[in-house]
GROMACS .gro file of C-alpha atoms in nm:
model
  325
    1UNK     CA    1   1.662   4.276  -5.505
    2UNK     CA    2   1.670   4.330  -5.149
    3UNK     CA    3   1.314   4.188  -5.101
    4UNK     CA    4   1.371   3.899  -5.307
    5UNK     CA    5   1.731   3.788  -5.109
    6UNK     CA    6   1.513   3.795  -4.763
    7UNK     CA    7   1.186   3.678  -4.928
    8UNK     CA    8   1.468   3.393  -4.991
    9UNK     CA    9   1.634   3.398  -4.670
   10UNK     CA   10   1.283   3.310  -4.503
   11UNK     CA   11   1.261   3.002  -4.714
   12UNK     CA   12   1.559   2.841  -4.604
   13UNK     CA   13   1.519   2.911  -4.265
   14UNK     CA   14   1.199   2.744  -4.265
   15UNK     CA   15   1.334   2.432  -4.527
   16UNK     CA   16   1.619   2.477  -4.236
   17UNK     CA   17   1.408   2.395  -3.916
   18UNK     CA   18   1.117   2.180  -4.056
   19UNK     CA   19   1.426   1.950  -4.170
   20UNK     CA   20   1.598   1.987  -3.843
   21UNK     CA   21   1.318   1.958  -3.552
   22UNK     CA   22   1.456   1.688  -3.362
   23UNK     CA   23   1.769   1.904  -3.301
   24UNK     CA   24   1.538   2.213  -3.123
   25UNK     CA   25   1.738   2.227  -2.821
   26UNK     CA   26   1.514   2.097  -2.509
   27UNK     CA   27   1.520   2.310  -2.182
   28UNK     CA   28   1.725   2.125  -1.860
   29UNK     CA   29   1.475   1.903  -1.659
   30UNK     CA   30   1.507   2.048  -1.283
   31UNK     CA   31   1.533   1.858  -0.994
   32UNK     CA   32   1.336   1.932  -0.667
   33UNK     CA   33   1.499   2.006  -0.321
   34UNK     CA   34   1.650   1.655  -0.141
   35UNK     CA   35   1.397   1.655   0.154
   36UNK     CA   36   1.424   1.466   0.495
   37UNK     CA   37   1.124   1.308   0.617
   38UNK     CA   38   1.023   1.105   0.978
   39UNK     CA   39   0.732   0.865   1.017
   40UNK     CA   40   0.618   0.816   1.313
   41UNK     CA   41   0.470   0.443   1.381
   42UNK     CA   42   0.601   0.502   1.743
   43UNK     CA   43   0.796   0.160   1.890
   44UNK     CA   44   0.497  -0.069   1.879
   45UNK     CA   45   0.396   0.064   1.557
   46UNK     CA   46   0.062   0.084   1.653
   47UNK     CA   47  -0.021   0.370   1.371
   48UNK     CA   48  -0.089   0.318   0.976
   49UNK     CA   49   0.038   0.661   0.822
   50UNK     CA   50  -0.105   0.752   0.485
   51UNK     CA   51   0.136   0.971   0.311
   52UNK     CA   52   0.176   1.216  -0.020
   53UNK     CA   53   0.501   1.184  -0.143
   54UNK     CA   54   0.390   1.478  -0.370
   55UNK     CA   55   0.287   1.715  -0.089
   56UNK     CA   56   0.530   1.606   0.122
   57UNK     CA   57   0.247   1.556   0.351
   58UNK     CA   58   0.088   1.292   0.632
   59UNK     CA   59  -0.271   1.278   0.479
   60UNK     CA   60  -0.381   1.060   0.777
   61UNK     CA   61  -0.314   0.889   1.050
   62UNK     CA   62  -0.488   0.562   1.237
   63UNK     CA   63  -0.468   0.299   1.520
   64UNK     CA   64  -0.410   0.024   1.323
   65UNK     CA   65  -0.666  -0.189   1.550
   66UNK     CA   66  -0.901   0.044   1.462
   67UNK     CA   67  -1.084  -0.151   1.153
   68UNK     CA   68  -1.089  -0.466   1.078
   69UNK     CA   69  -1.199  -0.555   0.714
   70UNK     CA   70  -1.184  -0.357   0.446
   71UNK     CA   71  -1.440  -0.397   0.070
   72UNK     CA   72  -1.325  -0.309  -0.217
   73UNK     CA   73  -1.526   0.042  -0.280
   74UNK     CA   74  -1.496   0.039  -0.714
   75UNK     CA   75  -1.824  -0.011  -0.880
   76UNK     CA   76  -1.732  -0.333  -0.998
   77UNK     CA   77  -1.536  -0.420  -0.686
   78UNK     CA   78  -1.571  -0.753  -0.462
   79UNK     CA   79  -1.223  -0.783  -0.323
   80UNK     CA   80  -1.233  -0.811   0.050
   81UNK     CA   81  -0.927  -0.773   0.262
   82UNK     CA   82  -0.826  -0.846   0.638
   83UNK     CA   83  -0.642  -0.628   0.856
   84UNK     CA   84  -0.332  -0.761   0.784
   85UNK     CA   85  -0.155  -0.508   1.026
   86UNK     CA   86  -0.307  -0.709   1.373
   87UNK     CA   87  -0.168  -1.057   1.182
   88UNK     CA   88  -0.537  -1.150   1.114
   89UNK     CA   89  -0.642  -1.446   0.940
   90UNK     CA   90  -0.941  -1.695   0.802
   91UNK     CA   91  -1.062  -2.015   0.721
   92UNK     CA   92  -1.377  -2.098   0.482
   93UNK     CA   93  -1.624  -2.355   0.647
   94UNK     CA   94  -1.847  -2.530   0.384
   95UNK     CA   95  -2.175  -2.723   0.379
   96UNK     CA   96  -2.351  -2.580   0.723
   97UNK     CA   97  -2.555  -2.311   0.809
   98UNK     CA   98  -2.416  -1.979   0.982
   99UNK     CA   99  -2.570  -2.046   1.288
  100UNK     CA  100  -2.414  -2.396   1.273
  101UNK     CA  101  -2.049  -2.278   1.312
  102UNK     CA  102  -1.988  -2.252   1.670
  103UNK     CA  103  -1.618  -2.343   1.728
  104UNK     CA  104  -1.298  -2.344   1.537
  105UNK     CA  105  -1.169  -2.700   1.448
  106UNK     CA  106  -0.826  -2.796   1.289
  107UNK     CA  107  -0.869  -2.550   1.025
  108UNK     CA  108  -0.653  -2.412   0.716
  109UNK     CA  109  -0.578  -2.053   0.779
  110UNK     CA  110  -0.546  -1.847   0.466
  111UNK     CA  111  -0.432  -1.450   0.441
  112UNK     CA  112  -0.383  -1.190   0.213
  113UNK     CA  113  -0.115  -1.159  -0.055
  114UNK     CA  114   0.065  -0.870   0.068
  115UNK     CA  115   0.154  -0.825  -0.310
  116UNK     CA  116  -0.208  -0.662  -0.344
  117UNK     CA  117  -0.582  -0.840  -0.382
  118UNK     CA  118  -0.496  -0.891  -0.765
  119UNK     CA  119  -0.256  -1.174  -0.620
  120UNK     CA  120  -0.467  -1.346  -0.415
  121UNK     CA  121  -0.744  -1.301  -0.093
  122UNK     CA  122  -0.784  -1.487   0.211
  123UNK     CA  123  -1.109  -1.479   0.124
  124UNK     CA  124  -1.111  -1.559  -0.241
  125UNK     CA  125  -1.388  -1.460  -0.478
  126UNK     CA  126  -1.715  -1.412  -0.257
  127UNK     CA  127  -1.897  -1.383  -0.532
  128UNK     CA  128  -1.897  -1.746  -0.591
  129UNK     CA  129  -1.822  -1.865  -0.290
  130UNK     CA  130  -2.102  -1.964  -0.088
  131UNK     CA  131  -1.931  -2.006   0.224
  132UNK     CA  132  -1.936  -1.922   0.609
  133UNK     CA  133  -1.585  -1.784   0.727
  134UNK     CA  134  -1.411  -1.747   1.048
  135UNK     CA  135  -1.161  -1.442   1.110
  136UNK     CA  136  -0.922  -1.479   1.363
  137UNK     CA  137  -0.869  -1.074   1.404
  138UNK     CA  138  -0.493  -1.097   1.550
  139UNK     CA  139  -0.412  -0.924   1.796
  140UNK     CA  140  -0.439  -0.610   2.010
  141UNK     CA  141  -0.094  -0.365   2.035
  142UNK     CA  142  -0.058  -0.491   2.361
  143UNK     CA  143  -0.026  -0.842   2.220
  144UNK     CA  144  -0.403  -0.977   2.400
  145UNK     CA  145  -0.583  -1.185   2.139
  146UNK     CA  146  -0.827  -0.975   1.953
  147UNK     CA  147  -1.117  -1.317   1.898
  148UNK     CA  148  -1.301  -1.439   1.626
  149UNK     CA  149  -1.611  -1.334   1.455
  150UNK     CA  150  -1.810  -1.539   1.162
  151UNK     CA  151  -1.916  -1.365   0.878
  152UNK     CA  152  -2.155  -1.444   0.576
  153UNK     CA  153  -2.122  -1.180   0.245
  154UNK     CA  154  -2.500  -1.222   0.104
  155UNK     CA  155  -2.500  -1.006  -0.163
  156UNK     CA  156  -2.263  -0.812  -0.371
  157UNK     CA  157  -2.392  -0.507  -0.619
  158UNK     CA  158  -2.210  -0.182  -0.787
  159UNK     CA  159  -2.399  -0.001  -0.495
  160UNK     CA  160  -2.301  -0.208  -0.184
  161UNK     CA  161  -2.260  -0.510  -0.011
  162UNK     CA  162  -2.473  -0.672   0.239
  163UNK     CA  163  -2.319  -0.888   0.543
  164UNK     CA  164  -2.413  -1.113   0.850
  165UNK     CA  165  -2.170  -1.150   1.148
  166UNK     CA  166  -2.150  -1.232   1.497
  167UNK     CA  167  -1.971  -1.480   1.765
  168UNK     CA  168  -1.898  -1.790   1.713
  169UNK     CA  169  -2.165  -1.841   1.965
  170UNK     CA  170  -2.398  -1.635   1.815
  171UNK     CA  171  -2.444  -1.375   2.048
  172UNK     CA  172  -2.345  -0.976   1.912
  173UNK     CA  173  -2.564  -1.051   1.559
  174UNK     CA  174  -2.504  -0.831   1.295
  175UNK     CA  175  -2.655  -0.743   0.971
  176UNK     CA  176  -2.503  -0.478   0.790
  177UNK     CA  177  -2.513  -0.261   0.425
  178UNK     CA  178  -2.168  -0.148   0.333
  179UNK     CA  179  -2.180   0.124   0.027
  180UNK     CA  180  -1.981   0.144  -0.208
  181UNK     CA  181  -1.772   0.503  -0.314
  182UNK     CA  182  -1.559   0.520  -0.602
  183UNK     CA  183  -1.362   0.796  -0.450
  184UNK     CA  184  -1.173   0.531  -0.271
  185UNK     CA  185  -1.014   0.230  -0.298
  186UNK     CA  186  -1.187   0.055   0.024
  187UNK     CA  187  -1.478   0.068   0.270
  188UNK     CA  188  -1.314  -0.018   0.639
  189UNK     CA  189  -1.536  -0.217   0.882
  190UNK     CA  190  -1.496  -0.218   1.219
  191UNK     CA  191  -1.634  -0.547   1.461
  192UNK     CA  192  -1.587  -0.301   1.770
  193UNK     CA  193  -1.794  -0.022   1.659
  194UNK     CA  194  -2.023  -0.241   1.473
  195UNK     CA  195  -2.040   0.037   1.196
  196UNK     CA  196  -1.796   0.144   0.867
  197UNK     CA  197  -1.515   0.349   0.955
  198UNK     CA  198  -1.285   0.643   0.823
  199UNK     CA  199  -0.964   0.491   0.746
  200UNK     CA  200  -0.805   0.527   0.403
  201UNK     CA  201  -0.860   0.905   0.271
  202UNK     CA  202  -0.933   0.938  -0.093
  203UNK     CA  203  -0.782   0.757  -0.320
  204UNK     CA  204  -0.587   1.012  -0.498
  205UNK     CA  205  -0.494   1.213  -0.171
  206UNK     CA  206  -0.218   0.963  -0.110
  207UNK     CA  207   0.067   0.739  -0.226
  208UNK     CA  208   0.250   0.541   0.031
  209UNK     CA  209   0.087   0.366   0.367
  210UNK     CA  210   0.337   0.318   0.693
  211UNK     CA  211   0.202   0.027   0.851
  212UNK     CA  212   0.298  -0.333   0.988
  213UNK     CA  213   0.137  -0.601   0.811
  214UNK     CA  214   0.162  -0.978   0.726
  215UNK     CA  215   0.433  -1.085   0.504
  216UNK     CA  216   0.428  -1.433   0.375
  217UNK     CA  217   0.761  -1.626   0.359
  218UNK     CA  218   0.758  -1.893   0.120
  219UNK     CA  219   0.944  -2.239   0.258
  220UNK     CA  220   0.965  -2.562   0.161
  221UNK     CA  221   0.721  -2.649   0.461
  222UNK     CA  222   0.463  -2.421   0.286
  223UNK     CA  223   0.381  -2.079   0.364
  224UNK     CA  224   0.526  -1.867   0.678
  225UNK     CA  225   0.319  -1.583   0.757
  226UNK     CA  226   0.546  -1.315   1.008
  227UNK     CA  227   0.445  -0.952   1.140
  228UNK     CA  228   0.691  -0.698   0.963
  229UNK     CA  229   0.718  -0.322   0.964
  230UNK     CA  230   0.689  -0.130   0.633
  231UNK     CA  231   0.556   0.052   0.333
  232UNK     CA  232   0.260  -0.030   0.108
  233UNK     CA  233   0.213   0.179  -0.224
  234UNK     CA  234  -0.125   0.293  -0.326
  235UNK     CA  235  -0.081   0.054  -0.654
  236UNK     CA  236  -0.455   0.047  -0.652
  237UNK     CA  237  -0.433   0.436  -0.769
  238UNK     CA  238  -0.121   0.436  -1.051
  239UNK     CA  239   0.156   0.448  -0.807
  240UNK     CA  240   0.466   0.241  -0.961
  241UNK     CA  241   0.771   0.158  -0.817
  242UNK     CA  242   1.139   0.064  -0.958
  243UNK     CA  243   1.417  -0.015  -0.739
  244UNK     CA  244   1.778   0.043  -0.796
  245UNK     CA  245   2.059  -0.134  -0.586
  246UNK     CA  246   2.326  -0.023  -0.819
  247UNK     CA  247   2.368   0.345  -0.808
  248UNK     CA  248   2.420   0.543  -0.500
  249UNK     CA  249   2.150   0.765  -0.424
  250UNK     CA  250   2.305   1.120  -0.501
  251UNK     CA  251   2.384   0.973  -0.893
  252UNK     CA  252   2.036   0.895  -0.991
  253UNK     CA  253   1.907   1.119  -1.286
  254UNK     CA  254   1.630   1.180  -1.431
  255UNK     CA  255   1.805   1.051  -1.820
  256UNK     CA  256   1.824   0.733  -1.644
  257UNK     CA  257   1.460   0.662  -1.606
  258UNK     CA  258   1.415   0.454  -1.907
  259UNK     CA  259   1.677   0.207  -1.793
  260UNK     CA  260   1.420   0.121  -1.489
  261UNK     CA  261   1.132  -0.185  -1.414
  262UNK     CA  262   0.851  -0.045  -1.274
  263UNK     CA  263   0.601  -0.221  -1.106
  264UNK     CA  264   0.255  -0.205  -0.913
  265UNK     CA  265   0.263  -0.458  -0.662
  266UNK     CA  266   0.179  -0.299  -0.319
  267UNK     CA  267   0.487  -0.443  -0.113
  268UNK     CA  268   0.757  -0.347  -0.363
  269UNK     CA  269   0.919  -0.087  -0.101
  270UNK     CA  270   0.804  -0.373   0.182
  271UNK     CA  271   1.021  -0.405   0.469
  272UNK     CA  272   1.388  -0.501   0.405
  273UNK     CA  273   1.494  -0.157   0.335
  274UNK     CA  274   1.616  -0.239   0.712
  275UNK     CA  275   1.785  -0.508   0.895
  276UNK     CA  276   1.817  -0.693   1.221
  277UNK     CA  277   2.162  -0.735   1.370
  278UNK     CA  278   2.140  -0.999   1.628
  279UNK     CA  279   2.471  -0.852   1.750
  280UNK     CA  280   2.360  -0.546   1.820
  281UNK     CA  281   2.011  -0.635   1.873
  282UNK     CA  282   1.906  -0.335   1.656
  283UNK     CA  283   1.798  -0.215   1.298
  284UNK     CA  284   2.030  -0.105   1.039
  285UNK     CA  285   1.940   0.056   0.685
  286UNK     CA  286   2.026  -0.132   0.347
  287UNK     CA  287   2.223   0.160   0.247
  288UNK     CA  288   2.239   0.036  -0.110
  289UNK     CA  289   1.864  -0.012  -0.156
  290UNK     CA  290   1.705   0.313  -0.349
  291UNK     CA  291   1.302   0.329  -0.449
  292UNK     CA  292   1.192   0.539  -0.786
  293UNK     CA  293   0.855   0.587  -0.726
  294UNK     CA  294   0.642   0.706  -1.041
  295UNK     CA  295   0.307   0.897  -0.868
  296UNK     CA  296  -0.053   0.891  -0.999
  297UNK     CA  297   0.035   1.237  -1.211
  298UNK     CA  298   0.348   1.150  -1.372
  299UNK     CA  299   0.599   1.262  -1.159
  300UNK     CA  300   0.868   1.115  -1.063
  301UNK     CA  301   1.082   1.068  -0.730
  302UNK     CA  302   1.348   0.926  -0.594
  303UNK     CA  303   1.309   0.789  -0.239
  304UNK     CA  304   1.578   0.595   0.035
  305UNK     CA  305   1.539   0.536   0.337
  306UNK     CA  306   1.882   0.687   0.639
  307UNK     CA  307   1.694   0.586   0.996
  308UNK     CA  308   1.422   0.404   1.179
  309UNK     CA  309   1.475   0.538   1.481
  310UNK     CA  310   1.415   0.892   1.649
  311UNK     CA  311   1.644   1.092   1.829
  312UNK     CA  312   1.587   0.902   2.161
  313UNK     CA  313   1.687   0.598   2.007
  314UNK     CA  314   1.351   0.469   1.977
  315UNK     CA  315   1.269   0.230   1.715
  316UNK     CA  316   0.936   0.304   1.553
  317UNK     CA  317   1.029   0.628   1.342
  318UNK     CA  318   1.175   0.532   0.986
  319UNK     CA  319   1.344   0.859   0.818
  320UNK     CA  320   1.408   0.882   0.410
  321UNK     CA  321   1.524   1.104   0.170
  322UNK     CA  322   1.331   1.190  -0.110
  323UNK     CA  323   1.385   1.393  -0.455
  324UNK     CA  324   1.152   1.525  -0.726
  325UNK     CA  325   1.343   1.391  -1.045
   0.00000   0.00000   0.00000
């Protein structure tokens, strides 16, 4: 009798669970440490600071005169960008040779979506374009104008890409093999060293870029293209971004994730997490603007920004909060 009343006791404890195993209690989701971090882009922001949100960590720093194009390093990749952080821009000149193009005329000047090369290139598709274009490379942190160079893409493969450039007068000839490697996003050229250059680390080492670069105000005169001071994502690489101006920093949960829009778009964080007041002639923070960012393993954060400047007063250094949901 006693074998048969726990033989039976077993059975409905199993009926009992296998019915119920959406009620199996869950363990508490833990938050990470609140964490204060400073950038520092110094008060020309002449550096581009690649950072790990995850590893709390500065992966790499750069001048950001120190490239000036950068091709798109996938196998399939033929998305070439400008340095967007020296204001740079191009025009396409049709129907002549390369050696032909000598001087810059009334051109249109075209740049880079700063939402990310799936929105649109200066460049375009150079695949199918069989064009000549001019760069004008911006300028130099001292403000000194940095030139122009010509440039010719000739051939495209999974492997690499083959270029021409030089001066618009033809002098300082180039012709140059860029390879390709899938381990990160872009291949960085620079017209001063004449050779590719280290800038971006791997493409899973990092998830948010410091930087200036060109954003592009829409008016009704057509588009306004102005030097601002911000954050990029690595939306290449899975990084996604929501942003909440309705709850205060210190009440965002992790329940509340579902309730958020993420996107990809590389300027979603952008600039105006700050202000200018013309009164004070100085920055302020949007104290109401918060950033969920969702990294390339899963995790979530929550991110807002309390300074940008450093302890001398110097503008240059933005400071944020940040919390492993």
């Amino acid at each position: 009798m006693k074998i048969s009343y726990i033989l039976r006791a077993l059975i409905l404890s199993f009926v009992f669970f296998s019915c119920e195993k959406n009620e199996i209690p869950i363990l508490p989701h833990n938050s990470g440490e609140i964490i204060s971090r400073q950038i520092e882009l110094y008060p020309n922001y002449q550096n581009q600071v690649f950072y790990s949100i995850k590893n709390d960590l500065v992966v790499s720093s750069n001048l950001k005169t120190d490239w000036d194009m950068a091709f798109e390093s996938s196998e399939q990749g033929y998305n070439i960008l400008l340095n967007s952080s020296t204001f740079s821009q191009l025009t396409v000149v049709d129907d002549i040779t390369f050696e032909e193009v000598t001087e810059v005329l009334d051109s249109e000047w075209n740049w880079d979506n700063p939402k990310g090369m799936n929105y649109g290139t200066a460049i375009g598709d150079p695949r199918i374009n069989n064009s000549i274009y001019i760069i004008n490379r911006g300028y130099n942190i001292n403000g000194i104008a940095r030139g122009y160079k010509k440039i010719s893409i000739d051939t495209i493969t999974n492997n690499y890409y083959s270029i021409r450039y030089a001066n618009l007068d033809n002098t300082e000839m180039h012709i140059m093999k860029i390879n390709k490697d899938s381990n990160f996003n872009f291949q960085y050229l620079s017209f001063t060293l004449n050779d590719t250059i280290n800038i971006e680390p791997q493409k899973n080492k990092w998830d948010l870029l410091f930087t200036q670069y060109t954003h592009i105000f829409d008016e009704e005169i057509g588009p306004s293209p102005y030097l601002v001071t911000g954050v990029l994502t690595n939306y290449i690489n899975q990084i996604e971004v929501a942003v909440d101006t309705n709850n205060l920093f210190a009440d965002i949960e992790y329940n509340m994730l579902m309730n958020y829009d993420f996107a990809s778009f590389q300027d979603i964080i952008g600039y105006d997490w700050k202000y200018y007041n013309f009164d004070t002639q100085s920055y302020s923070i949007d104290s109401e603007k918060n950033y969920i960012i969702k990294d390339q393993q899963g995790y979530y954060y929550k991110m807002h920004f309390v300074d940008f400047y450093n302890d001398l007063g110097d503008k240059g250094y933005p400071m944020f909060e940040f919390q492993q949901l």
